[in-house]
Coordinates of C-alpha atoms in Angstrom, one line a residue:
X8 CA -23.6 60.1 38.6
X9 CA -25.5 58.3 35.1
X10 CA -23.4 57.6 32.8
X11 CA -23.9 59.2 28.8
X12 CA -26.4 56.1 28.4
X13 CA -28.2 57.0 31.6
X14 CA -28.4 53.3 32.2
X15 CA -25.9 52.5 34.7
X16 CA -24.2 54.6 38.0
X17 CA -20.9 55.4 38.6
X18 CA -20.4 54.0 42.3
X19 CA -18.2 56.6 44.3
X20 CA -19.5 55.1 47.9
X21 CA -17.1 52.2 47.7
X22 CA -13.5 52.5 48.9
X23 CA -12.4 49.6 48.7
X24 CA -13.6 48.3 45.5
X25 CA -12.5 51.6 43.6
X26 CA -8.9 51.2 44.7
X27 CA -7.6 51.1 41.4
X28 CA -9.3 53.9 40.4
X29 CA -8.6 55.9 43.6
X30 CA -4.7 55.5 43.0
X31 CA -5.1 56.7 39.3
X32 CA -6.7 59.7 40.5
X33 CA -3.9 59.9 43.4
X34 CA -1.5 59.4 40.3
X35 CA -3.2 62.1 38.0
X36 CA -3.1 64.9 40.8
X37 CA 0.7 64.6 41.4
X38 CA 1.5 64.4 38.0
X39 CA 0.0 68.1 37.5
X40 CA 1.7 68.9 40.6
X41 CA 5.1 68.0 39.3
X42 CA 4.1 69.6 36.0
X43 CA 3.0 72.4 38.0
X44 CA 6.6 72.3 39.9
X45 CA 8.2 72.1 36.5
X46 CA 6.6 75.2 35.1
X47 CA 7.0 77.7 38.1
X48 CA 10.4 76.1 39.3
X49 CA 12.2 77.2 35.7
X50 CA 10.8 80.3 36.5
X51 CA 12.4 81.3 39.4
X52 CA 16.0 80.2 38.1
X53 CA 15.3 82.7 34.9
X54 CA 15.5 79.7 32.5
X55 CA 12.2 79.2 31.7
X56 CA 13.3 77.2 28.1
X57 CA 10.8 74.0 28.2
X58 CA 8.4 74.6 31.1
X59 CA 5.3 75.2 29.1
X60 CA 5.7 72.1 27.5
X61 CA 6.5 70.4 30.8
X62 CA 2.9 71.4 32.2
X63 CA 1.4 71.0 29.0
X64 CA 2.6 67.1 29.1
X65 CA 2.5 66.3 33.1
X66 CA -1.2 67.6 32.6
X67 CA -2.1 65.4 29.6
X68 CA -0.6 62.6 31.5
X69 CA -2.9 63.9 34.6
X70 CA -6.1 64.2 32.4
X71 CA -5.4 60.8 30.6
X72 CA -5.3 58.6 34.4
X73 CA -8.4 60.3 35.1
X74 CA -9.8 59.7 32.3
X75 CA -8.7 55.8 32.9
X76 CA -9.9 56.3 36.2
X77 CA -13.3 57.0 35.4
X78 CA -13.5 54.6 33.0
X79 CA -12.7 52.0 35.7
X80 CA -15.7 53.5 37.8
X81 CA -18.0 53.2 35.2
X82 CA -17.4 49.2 34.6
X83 CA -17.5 49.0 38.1
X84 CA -20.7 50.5 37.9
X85 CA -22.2 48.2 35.3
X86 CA -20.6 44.9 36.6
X87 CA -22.6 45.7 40.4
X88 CA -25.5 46.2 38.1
X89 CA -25.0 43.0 35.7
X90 CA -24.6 41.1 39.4

């Protein structure tokens, strides 16, 4: 995948070197999933006082590792090229 520049690739082969970014990811998909457990859970008990704002925030949380995750792809990406 290019990057905005279309100068350098985001390197997704590499397991091992994206290890930081793979456990952000990890991180960012169960922090929706809690946020996700959080909104329905309230739900079911009839005491649903909070649980938008519980997804809203577990999901910004979510979006912002991915975000950090990417990030860390992308300088990945440029320091294999820079090599």
């Amino acid at each position: 995948m290019k990057s905005d520049l279309k100068q350098y690739e985001m390197d997704y082969s590499d397991k091992k070197e994206n290890r930081v970014a793979s456990l952000l990811i990890f991180a960012a998909w169960t922090a929706f999933g809690i946020g996700l457990l959080l909104f329905v859970l309230p739900w079911w008990k009839d005491a649903a006082t909070g649980s938008f704002v519980s997804l809203c925030a577990f999901a910004a949380a979510g979006a912002f590792l991915r975000g950090m995750a990417e990030i860390i792809r992308l300088l990945h990406g440029i320091h294999l090229k820079m090599k």
